[in-house]
Each structure stands twice: as structure tokens, then as C-alpha cells.
PDB file of C-alpha atoms in Angstrom:
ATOM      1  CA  UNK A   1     168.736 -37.818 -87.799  1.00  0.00           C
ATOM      2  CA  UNK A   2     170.691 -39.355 -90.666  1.00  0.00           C
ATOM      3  CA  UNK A   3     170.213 -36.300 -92.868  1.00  0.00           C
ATOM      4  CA  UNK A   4     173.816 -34.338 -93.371  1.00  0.00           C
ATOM      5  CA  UNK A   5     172.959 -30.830 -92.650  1.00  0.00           C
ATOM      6  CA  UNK A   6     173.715 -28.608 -95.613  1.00  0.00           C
ATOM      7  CA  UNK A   7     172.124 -25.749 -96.292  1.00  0.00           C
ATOM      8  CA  UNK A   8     170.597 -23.410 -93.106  1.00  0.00           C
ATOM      9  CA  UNK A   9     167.909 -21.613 -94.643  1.00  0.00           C
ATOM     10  CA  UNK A  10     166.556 -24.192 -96.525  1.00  0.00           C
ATOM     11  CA  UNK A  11     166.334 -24.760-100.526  1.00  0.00           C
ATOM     12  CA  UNK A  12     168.652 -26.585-103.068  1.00  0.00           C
ATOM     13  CA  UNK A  13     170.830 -29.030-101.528  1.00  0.00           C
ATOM     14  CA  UNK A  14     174.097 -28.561-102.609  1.00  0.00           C
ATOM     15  CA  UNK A  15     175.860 -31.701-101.537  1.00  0.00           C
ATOM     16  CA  UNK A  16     174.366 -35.434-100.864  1.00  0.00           C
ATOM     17  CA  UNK A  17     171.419 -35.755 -97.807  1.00  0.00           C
ATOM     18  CA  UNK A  18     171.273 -38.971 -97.344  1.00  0.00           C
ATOM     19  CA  UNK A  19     168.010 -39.330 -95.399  1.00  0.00           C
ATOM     20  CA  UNK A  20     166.009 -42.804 -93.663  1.00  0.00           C
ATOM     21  CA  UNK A  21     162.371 -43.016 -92.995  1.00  0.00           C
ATOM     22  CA  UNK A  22     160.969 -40.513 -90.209  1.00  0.00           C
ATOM     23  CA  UNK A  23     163.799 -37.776 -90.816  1.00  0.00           C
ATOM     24  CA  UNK A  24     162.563 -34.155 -90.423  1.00  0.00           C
ATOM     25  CA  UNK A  25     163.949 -32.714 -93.844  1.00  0.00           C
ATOM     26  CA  UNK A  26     162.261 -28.992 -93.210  1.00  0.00           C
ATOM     27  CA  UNK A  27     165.537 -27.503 -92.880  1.00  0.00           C
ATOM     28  CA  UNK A  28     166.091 -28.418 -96.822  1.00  0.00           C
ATOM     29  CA  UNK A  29     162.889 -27.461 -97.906  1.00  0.00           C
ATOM     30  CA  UNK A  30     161.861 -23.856 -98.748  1.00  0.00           C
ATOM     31  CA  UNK A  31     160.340 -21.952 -96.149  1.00  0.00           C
ATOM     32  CA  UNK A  32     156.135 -21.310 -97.300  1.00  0.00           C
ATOM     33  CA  UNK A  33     156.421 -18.040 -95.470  1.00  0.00           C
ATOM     34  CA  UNK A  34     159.273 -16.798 -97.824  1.00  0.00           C
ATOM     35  CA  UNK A  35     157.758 -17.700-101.402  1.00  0.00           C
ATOM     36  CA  UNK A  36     156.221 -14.819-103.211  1.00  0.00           C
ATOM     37  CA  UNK A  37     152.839 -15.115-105.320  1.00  0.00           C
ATOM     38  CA  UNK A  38     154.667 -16.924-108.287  1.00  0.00           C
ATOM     39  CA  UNK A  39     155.972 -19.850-106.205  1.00  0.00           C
ATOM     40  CA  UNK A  40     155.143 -23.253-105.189  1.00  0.00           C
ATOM     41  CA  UNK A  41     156.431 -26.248-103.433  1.00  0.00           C
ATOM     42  CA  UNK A  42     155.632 -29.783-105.114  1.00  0.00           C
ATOM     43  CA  UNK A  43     156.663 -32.795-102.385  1.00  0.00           C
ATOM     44  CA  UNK A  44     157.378 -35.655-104.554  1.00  0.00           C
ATOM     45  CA  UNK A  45     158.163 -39.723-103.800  1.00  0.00           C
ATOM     46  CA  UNK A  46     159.153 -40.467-100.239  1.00  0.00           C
ATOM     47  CA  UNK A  47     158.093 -36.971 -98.914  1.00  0.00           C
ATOM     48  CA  UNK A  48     155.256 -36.031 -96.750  1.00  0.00           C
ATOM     49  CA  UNK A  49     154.085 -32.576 -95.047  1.00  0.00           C
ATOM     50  CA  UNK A  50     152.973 -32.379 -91.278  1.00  0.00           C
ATOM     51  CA  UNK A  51     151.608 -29.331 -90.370  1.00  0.00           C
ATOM     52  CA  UNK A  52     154.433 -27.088 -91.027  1.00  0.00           C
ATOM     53  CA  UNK A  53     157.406 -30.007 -90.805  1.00  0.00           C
ATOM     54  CA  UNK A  54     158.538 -32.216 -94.115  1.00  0.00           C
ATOM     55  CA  UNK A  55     159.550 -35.792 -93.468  1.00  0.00           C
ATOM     56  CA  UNK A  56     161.106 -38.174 -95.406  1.00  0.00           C
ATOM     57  CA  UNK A  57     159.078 -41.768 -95.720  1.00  0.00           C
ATOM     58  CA  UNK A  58     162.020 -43.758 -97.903  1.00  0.00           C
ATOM     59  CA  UNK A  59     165.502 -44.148 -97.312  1.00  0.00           C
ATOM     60  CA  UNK A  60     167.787 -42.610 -99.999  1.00  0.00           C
ATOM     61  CA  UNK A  61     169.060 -39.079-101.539  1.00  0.00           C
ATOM     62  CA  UNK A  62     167.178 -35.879-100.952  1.00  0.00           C
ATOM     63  CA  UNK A  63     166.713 -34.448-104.469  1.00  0.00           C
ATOM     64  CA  UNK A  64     165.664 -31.217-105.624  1.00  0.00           C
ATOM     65  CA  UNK A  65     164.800 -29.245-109.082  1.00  0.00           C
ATOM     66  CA  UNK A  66     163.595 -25.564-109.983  1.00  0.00           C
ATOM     67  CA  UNK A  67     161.211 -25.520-112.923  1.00  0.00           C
ATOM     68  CA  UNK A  68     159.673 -22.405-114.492  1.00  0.00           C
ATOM     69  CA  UNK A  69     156.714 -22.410-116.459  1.00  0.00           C
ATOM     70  CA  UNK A  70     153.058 -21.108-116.811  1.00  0.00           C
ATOM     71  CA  UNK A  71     150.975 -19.464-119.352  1.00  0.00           C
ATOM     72  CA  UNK A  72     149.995 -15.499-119.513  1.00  0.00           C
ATOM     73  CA  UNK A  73     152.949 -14.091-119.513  1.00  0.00           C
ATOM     74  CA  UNK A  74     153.076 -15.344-115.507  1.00  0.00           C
ATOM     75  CA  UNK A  75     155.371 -17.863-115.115  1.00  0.00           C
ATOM     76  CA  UNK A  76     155.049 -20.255-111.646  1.00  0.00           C
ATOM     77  CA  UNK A  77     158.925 -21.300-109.989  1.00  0.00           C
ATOM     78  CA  UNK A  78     158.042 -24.601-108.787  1.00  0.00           C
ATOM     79  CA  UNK A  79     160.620 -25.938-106.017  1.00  0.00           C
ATOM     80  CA  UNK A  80     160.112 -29.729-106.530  1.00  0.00           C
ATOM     81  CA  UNK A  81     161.624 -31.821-103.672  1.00  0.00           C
ATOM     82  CA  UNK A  82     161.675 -35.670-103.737  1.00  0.00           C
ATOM     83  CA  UNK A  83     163.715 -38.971-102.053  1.00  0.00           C
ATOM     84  CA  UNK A  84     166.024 -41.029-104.734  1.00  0.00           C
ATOM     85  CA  UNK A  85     165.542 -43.976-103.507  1.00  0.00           C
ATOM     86  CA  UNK A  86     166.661 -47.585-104.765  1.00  0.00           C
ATOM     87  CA  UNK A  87     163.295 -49.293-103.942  1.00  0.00           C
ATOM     88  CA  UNK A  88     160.849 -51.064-106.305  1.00  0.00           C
ATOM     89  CA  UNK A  89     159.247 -48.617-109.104  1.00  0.00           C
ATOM     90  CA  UNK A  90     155.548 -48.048-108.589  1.00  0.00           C
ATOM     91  CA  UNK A  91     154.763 -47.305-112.049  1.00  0.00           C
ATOM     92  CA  UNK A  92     152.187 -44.868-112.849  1.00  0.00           C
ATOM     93  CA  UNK A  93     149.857 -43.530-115.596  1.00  0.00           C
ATOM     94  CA  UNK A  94     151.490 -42.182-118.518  1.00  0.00           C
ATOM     95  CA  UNK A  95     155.174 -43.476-116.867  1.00  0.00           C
ATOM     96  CA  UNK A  96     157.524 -44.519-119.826  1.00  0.00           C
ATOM     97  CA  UNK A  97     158.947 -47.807-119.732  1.00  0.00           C
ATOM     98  CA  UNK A  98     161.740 -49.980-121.420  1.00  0.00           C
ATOM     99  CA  UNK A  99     160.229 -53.429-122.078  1.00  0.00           C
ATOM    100  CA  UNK A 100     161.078 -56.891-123.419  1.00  0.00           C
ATOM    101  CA  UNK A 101     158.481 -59.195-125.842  1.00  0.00           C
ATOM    102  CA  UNK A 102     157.920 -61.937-123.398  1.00  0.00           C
ATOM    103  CA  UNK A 103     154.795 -63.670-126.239  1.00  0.00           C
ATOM    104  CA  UNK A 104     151.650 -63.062-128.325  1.00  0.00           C
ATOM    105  CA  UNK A 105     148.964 -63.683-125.159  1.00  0.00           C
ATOM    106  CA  UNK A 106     146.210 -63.584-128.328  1.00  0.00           C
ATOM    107  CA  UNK A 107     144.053 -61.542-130.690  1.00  0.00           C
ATOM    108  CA  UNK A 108     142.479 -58.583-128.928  1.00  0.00           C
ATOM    109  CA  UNK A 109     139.118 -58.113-130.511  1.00  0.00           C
ATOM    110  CA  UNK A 110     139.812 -55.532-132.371  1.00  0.00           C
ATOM    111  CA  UNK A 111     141.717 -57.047-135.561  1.00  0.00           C
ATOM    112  CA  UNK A 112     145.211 -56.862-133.537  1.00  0.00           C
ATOM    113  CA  UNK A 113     146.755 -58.932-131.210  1.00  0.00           C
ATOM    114  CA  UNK A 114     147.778 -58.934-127.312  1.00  0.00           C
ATOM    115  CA  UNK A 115     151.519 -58.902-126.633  1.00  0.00           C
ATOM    116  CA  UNK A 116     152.808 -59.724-122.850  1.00  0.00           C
ATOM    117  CA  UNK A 117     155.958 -57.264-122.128  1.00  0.00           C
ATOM    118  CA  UNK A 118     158.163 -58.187-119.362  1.00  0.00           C
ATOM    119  CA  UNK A 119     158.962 -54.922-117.339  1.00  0.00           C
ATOM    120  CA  UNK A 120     161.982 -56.451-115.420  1.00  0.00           C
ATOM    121  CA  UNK A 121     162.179 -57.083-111.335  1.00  0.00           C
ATOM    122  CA  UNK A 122     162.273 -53.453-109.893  1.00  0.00           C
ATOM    123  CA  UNK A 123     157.940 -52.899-110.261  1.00  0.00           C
ATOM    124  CA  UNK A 124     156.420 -53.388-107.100  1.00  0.00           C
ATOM    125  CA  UNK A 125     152.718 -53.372-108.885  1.00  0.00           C
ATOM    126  CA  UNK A 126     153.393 -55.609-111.925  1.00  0.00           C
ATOM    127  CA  UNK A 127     156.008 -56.965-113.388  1.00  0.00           C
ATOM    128  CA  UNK A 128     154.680 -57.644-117.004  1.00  0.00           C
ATOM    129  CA  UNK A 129     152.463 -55.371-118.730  1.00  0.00           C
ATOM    130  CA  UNK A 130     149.960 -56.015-122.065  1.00  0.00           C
ATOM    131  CA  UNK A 131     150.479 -54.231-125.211  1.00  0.00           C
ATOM    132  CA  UNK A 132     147.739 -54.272-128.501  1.00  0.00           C
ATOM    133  CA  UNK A 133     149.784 -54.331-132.212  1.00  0.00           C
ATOM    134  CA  UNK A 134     147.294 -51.650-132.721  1.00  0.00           C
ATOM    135  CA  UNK A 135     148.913 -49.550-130.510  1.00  0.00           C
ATOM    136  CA  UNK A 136     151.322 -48.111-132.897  1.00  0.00           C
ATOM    137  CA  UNK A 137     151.342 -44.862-134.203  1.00  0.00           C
ATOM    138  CA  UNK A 138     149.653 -45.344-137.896  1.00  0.00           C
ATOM    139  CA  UNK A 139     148.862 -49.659-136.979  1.00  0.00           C
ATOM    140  CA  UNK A 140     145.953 -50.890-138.807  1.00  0.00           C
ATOM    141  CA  UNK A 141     144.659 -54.518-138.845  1.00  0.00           C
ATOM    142  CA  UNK A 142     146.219 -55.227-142.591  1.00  0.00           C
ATOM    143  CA  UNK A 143     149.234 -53.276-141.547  1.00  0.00           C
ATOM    144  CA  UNK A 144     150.574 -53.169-137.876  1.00  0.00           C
ATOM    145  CA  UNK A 145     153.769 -54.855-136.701  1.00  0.00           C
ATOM    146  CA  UNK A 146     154.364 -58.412-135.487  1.00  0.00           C
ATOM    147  CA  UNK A 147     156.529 -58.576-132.826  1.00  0.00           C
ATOM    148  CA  UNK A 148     158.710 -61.375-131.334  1.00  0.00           C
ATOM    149  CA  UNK A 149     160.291 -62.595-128.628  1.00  0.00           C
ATOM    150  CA  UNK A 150     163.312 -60.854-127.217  1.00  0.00           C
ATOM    151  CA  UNK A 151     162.637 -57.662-128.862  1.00  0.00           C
ATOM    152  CA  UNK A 152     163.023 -54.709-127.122  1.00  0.00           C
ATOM    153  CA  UNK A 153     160.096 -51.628-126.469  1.00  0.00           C
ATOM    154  CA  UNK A 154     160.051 -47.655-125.534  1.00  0.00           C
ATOM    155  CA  UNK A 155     156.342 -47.647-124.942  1.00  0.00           C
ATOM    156  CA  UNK A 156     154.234 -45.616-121.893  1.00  0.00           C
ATOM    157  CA  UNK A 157     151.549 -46.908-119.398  1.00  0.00           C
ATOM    158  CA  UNK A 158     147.900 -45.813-120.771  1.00  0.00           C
ATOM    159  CA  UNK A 159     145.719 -48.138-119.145  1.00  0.00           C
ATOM    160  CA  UNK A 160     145.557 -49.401-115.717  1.00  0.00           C
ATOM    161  CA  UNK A 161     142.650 -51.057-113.693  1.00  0.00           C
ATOM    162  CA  UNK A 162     144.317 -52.138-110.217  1.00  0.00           C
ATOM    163  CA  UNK A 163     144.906 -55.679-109.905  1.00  0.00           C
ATOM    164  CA  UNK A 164     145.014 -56.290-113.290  1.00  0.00           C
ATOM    165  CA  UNK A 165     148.225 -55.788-115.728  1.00  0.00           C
ATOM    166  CA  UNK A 166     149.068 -52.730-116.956  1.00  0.00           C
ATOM    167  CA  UNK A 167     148.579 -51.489-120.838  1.00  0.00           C
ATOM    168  CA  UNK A 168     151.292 -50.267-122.878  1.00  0.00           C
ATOM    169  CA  UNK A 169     150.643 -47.965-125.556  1.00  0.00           C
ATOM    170  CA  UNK A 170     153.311 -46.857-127.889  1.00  0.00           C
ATOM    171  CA  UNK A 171     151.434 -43.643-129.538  1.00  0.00           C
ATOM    172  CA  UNK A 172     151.822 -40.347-128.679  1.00  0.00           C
ATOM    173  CA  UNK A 173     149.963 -39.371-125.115  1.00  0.00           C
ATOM    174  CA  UNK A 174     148.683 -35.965-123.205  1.00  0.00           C
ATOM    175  CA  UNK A 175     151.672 -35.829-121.679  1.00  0.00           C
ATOM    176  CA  UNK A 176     154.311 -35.891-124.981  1.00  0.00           C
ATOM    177  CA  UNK A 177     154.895 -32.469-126.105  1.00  0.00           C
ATOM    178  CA  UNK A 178     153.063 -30.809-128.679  1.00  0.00           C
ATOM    179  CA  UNK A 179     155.974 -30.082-130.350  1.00  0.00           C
ATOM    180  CA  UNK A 180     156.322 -34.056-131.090  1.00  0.00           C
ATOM    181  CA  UNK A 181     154.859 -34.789-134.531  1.00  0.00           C
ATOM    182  CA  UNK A 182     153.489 -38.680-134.762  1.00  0.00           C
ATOM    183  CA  UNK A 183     155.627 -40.692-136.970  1.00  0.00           C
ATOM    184  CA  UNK A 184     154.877 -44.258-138.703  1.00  0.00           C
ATOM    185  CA  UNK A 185     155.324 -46.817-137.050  1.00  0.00           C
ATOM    186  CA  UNK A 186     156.859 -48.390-140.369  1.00  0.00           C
ATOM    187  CA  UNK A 187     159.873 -45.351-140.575  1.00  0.00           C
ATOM    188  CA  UNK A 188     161.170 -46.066-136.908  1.00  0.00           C
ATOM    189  CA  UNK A 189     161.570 -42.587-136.104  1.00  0.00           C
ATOM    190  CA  UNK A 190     158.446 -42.485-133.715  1.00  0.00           C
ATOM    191  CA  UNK A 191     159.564 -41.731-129.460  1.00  0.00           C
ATOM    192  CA  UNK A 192     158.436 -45.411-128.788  1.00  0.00           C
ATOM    193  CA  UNK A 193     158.297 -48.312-130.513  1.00  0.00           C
ATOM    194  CA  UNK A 194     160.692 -50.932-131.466  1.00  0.00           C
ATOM    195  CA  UNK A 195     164.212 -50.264-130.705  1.00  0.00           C
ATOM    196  CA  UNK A 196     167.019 -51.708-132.906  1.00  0.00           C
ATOM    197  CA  UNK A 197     170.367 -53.277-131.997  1.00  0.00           C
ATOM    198  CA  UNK A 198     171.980 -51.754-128.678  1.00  0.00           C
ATOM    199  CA  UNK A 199     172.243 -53.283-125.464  1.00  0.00           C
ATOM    200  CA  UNK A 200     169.721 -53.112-121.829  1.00  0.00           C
ATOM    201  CA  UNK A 201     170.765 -52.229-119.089  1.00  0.00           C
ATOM    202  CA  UNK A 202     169.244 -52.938-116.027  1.00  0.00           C
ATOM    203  CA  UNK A 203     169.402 -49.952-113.277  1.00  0.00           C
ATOM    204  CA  UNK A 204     167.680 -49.842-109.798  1.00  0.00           C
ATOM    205  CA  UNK A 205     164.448 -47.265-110.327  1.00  0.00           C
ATOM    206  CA  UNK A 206     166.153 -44.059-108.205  1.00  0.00           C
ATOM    207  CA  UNK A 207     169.200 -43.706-110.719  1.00  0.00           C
ATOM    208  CA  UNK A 208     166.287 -44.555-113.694  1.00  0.00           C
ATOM    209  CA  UNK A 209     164.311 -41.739-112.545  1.00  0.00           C
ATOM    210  CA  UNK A 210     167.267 -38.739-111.681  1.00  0.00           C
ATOM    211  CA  UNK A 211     168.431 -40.177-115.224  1.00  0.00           C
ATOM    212  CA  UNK A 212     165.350 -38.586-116.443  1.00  0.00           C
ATOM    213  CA  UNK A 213     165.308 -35.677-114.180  1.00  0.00           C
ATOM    214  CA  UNK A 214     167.310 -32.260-115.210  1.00  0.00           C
ATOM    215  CA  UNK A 215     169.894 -33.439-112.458  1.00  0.00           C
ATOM    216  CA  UNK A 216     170.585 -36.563-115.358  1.00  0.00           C
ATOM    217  CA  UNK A 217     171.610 -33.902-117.547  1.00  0.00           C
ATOM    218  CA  UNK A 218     174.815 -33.326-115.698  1.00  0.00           C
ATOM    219  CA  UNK A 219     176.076 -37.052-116.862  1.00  0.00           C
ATOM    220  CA  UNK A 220     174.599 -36.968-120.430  1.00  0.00           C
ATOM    221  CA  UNK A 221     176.633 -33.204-120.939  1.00  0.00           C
ATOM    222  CA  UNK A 222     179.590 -35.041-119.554  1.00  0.00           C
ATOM    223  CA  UNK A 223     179.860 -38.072-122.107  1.00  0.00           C
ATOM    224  CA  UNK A 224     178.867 -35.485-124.893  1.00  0.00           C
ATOM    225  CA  UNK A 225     181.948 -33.713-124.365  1.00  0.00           C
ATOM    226  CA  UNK A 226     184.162 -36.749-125.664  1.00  0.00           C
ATOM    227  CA  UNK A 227     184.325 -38.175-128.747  1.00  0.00           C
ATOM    228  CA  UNK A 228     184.345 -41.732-127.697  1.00  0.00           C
ATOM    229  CA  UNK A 229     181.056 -41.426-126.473  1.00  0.00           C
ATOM    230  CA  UNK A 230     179.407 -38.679-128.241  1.00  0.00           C
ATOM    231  CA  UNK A 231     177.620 -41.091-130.312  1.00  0.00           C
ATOM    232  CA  UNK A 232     174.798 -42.487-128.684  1.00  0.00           C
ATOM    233  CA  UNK A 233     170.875 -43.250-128.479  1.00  0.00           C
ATOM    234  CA  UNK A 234     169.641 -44.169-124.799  1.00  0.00           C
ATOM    235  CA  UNK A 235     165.857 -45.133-124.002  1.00  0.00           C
ATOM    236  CA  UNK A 236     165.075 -44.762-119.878  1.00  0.00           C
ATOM    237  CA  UNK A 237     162.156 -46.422-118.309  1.00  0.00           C
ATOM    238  CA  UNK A 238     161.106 -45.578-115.211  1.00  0.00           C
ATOM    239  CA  UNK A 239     160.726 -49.250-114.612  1.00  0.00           C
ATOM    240  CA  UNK A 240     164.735 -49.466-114.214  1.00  0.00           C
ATOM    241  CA  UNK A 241     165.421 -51.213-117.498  1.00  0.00           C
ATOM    242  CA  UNK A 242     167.567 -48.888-119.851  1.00  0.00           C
ATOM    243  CA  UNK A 243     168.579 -49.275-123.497  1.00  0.00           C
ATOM    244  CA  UNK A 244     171.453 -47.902-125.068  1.00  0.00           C
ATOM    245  CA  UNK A 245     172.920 -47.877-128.546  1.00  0.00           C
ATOM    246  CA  UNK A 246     176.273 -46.506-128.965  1.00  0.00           C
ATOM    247  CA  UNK A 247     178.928 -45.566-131.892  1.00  0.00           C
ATOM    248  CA  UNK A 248     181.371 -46.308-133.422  1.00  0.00           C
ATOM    249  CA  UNK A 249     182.622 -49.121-131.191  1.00  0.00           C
ATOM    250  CA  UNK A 250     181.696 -51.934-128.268  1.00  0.00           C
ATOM    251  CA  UNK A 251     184.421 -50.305-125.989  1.00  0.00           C
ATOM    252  CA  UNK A 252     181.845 -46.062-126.522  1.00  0.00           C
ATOM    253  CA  UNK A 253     179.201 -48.802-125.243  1.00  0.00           C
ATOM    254  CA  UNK A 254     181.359 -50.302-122.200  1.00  0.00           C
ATOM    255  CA  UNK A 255     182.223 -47.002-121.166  1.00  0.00           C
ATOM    256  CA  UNK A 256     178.334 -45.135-121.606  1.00  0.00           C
ATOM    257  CA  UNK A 257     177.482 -48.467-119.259  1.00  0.00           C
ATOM    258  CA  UNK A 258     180.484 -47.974-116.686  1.00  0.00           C
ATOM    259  CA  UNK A 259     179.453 -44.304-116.586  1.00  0.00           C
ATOM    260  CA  UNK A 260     175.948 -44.575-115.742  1.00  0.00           C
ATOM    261  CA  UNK A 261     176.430 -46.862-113.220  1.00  0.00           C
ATOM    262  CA  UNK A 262     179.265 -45.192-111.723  1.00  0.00           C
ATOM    263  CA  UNK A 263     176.868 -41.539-111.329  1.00  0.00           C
ATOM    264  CA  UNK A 264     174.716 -42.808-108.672  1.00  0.00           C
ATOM    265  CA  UNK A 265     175.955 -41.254-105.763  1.00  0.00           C
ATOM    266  CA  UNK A 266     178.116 -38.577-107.734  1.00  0.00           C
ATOM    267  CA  UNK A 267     177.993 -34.559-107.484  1.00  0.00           C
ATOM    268  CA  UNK A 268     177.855 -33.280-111.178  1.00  0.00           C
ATOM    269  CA  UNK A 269     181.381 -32.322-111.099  1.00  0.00           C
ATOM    270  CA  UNK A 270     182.451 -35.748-109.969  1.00  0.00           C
ATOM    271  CA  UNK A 271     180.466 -37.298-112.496  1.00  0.00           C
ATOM    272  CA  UNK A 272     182.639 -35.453-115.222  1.00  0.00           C
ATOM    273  CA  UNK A 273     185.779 -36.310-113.279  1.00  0.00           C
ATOM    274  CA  UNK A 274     184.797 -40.229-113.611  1.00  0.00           C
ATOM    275  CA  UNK A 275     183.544 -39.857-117.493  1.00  0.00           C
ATOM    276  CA  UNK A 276     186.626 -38.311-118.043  1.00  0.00           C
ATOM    277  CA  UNK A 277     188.871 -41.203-116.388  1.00  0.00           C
ATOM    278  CA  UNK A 278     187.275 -44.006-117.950  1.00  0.00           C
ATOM    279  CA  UNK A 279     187.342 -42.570-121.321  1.00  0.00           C
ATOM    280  CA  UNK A 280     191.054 -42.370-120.494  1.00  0.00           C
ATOM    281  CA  UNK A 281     191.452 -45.178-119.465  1.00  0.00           C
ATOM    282  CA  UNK A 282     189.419 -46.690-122.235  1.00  0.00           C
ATOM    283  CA  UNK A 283     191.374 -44.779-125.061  1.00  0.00           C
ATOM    284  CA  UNK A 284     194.881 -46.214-123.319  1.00  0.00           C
ATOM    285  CA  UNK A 285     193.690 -49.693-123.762  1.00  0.00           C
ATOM    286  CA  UNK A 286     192.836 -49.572-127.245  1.00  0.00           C
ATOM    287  CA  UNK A 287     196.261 -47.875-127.729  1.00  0.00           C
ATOM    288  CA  UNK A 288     197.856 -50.731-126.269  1.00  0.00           C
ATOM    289  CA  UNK A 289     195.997 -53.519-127.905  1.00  0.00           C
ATOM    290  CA  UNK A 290     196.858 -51.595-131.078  1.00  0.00           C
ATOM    291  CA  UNK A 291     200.398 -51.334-130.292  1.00  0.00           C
ATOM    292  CA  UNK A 292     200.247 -55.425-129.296  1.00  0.00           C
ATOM    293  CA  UNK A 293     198.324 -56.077-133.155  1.00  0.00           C
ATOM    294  CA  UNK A 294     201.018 -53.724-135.368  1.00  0.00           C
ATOM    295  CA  UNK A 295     203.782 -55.204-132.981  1.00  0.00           C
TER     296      UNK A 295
END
């Protein structure tokens, strides 16, 4: 096996498993027999069970979270296990994507019209997707935007009939928190829509998706912790497209890019030992150029 043993008894894994197709994984996994009534074990992308043995199906990291949560006072530890993997994205329903205004297909029958979105080269099922000008929080047919080429989406997959192209929706859906009030399209201030200025990035769909995870938090506490790049708005598709908007300068932006790049195969503290060297490195470049301009 490929798989770099780590922990005995089975549970987080504490350092990088790198795993290929077919490897027996149980040894990272928690143990059934051990969970008490308020646990359960979720096997995620590139996992599968066989009788009482876990295997991995993809090539890439073995990744783990612990989330708590349940109503009634009771709440469920879920030990959620899944492969990082660099493959293709196969997007699912209610997945939030970053997406590009390829052109207006036509009007859509309802007083709106058809947008085709290009979702970039990492989606094994589609690689464009259709979104309605209705679809806006607050769109009507006298008032609902008109997009154009080039501009740049936060929207999430609400329709999907296989074989045909996806549908993009950017309102609010079942799976947006309550606590998420609907805003106008018209005040930009909505979770998707049309996002201004910045810069995509294009990412393979494993980082995209631990970017998103709680083990992403690790990189965004990391750049936080620095003025350089404290500034910033970021936008993460699952699709492996990635928008980012940073202040006050180009050189916060180079760096944010640099950095999430750089934190694929990184532990959390080595991902604040790299943020931490290219903001140096950043700040003694801009010292110099200064020095160069006042000299």
C-alpha cells in the first residue's frame, strides 16, 4: 500500500496519507465498534466501505473533519472522511461555482433571457452551464440585469437533467443558511451574483474543495494575520475556478495567489510558515524598489 501509516487506532490523520486506488484505508478510519450513540461515520469522494474494510477509489490525500451538530439538545459528532484528489470536479446539486459569461444563448420564455456560463476545464459532466437573468435575487422582467461577456459569476447548481447542461441559479437555496437574508440584486451585497474587479484563479478541484472545507481555514487564518493581505474578498467554486479581490495593492493580490497555490500539500503549520515568507519576501521587494525610486 501507498498509504503512510499514521495513526494506529484509527481517526484524524495527523500528517499527509497519500493513498492510490484499491488502498485499504481502515486503519485511518474510526473503528464502528468504538462510536457511542451520538456518532457517525460519513465516507465521502473516493471512499468506499466493504464489509467492515474502507478503501480508497482515487488517488490523492486522505482528508478528514469532525462536525457537531443536531437538534434537541442531542448533538451527532460526525467523523467525515474523504480523498483530495486533483481529478475532474463532478459537480453536483446545489454545488457553488465560479463562472465566466461566455453569451446571451436567448430569451427564456419567461420575460428573461438564457445566459451560457463557461465553468472552466476541471468538470468532468459539463463544462458550461445555463443561467436565466431572472435568476437574481429581486430580477423582474422590467428590471433584472444584463450581463456580458467576460464577466465574472458566484452562482450555485439548481437544476440538472443528465445529459443536458446544468442551471445556475444565483438566489438563495435550501442549503444557504437561514441566517443569510436575500439581498437585491441591484445593491451587490447578495452571496452570488456579479463579482466586481479582482482577478480568477484557476485551481485543480481537490485544493477548490479543502479550500472550502474547515481544513481551508488554516490558510485563510494565516494571511489574516498580516497586514499585507488582510484585505481581501475570495469566491471558491467547486468547479476549480476561484476569484479573488485583494487590498490595497497588486503585490496583497500576488501574494493571496502564491499562497493558495503553494497550500496544497502543506500541514497547517507549514502553510503559516510559507504565508509568512512570502509576505517577507514581498514586503523586502517593495522596500527595495522604494529605495531604487527615492534613490
Amino acid at each position: 500500500s501507498s498509504a503512510k501509516e499514521k495513526n494506529g487506532g484509527g481517526s484524524a490523520p495527523e500528517k499527509l496519507i497519500i493513498v492510490l486506488p484499491g488502498d485499504d484505508v481502515s486503519n485511518h478510519v474510526v473503528d464502528r465498534s468504538s462510536l457511542s450513540k451520538n456518532e457517525i461515520i460519513s465516507l465521502g469522494n473516493g471512499l468506499r466501505r466493504n464489509d467492515d474494510r474502507v478503501f480508497a477509489t482515487l488517488s490523492g490525500l486522505l482528508q478528514y473533519v469532525c462536525r457537531v451538530g443536531g437538534g434537541n439538545n442531542n448533538k451527532k459528532k460526525k467523523h467525515v472522511y474523504w480523498i483530495r484528489s486533483s481529478n475532474a470536479a463532478r459537480l453536483q446539486l446545489h454545488d457553488r461555482v465560479v463562472g465566466i459569461v461566455q453569451e446571451r444563448v436567448g430569451p427564456d420564455g419567461a420575460g428573461g433571457d438564457y445566459y451560457r456560463i463557461h465553468l472552466g476545464k476541471h468538470c468532468e459532466n459539463s463544462s458550461t452551464a445555463i443561467l436565466s437573468s431572472l435568476s437574481f435575487e429581486g430580477a423582474t422582467k422590467r428590471n433584472k440585469p444584463n450581463l456580458e461577456a467576460g464577466q465574472v459569476l458566484y452562482a450555485r447548481v439548481s437544476e440538472w437533467v443528465s445529459g443536458l447542461e446544468p442551471h445556475l441559479s444565483c438566489q438563495l437555496g435550501p442549503h444557504d443558511s437561514s441566517a443569510i437574508k436575500a439581498k437585491d440584486w441591484m445593491t451587490n451585497e447578495g452571496v452570488y451574483g456579479v463579482l466586481q474587479g479582482g482577478t480568477v484563479l484557476e485551481v485543480s478541484s481537490g485544493l477548490a474543495r479543502i479550500l472550502l472545507s474547515p481544513q481551508g481555514v488554516a490558510l485563510w487564518d494565516s494571511v489574516c494575520q498580516h497586514d499585507l493581505t488582510s484585505k481581501f474578498e475570495v469566491a471558491i467554486g467547486v468547479n476549480g475556478l476561484l476569484w479573488l479581490h485583494a487590498s490595497p495593492s497588486p503585490q496583497a493580490t500576488l501574494v493571496l495567489q502564491n499562497a493558495i497555490l503553494n497550500s496544497t500539500l502543506l500541514t497547517p503549520s507549514q502553510t503559516a510558515g510559507m504565508v509568512q515568507q512570502l509576505v517577507f519576501t514581498m514586503r523586502k521587494q517593495m522596500k527595495q524598489r522604494e529605495d531604487r525610486i527615492s534613490g
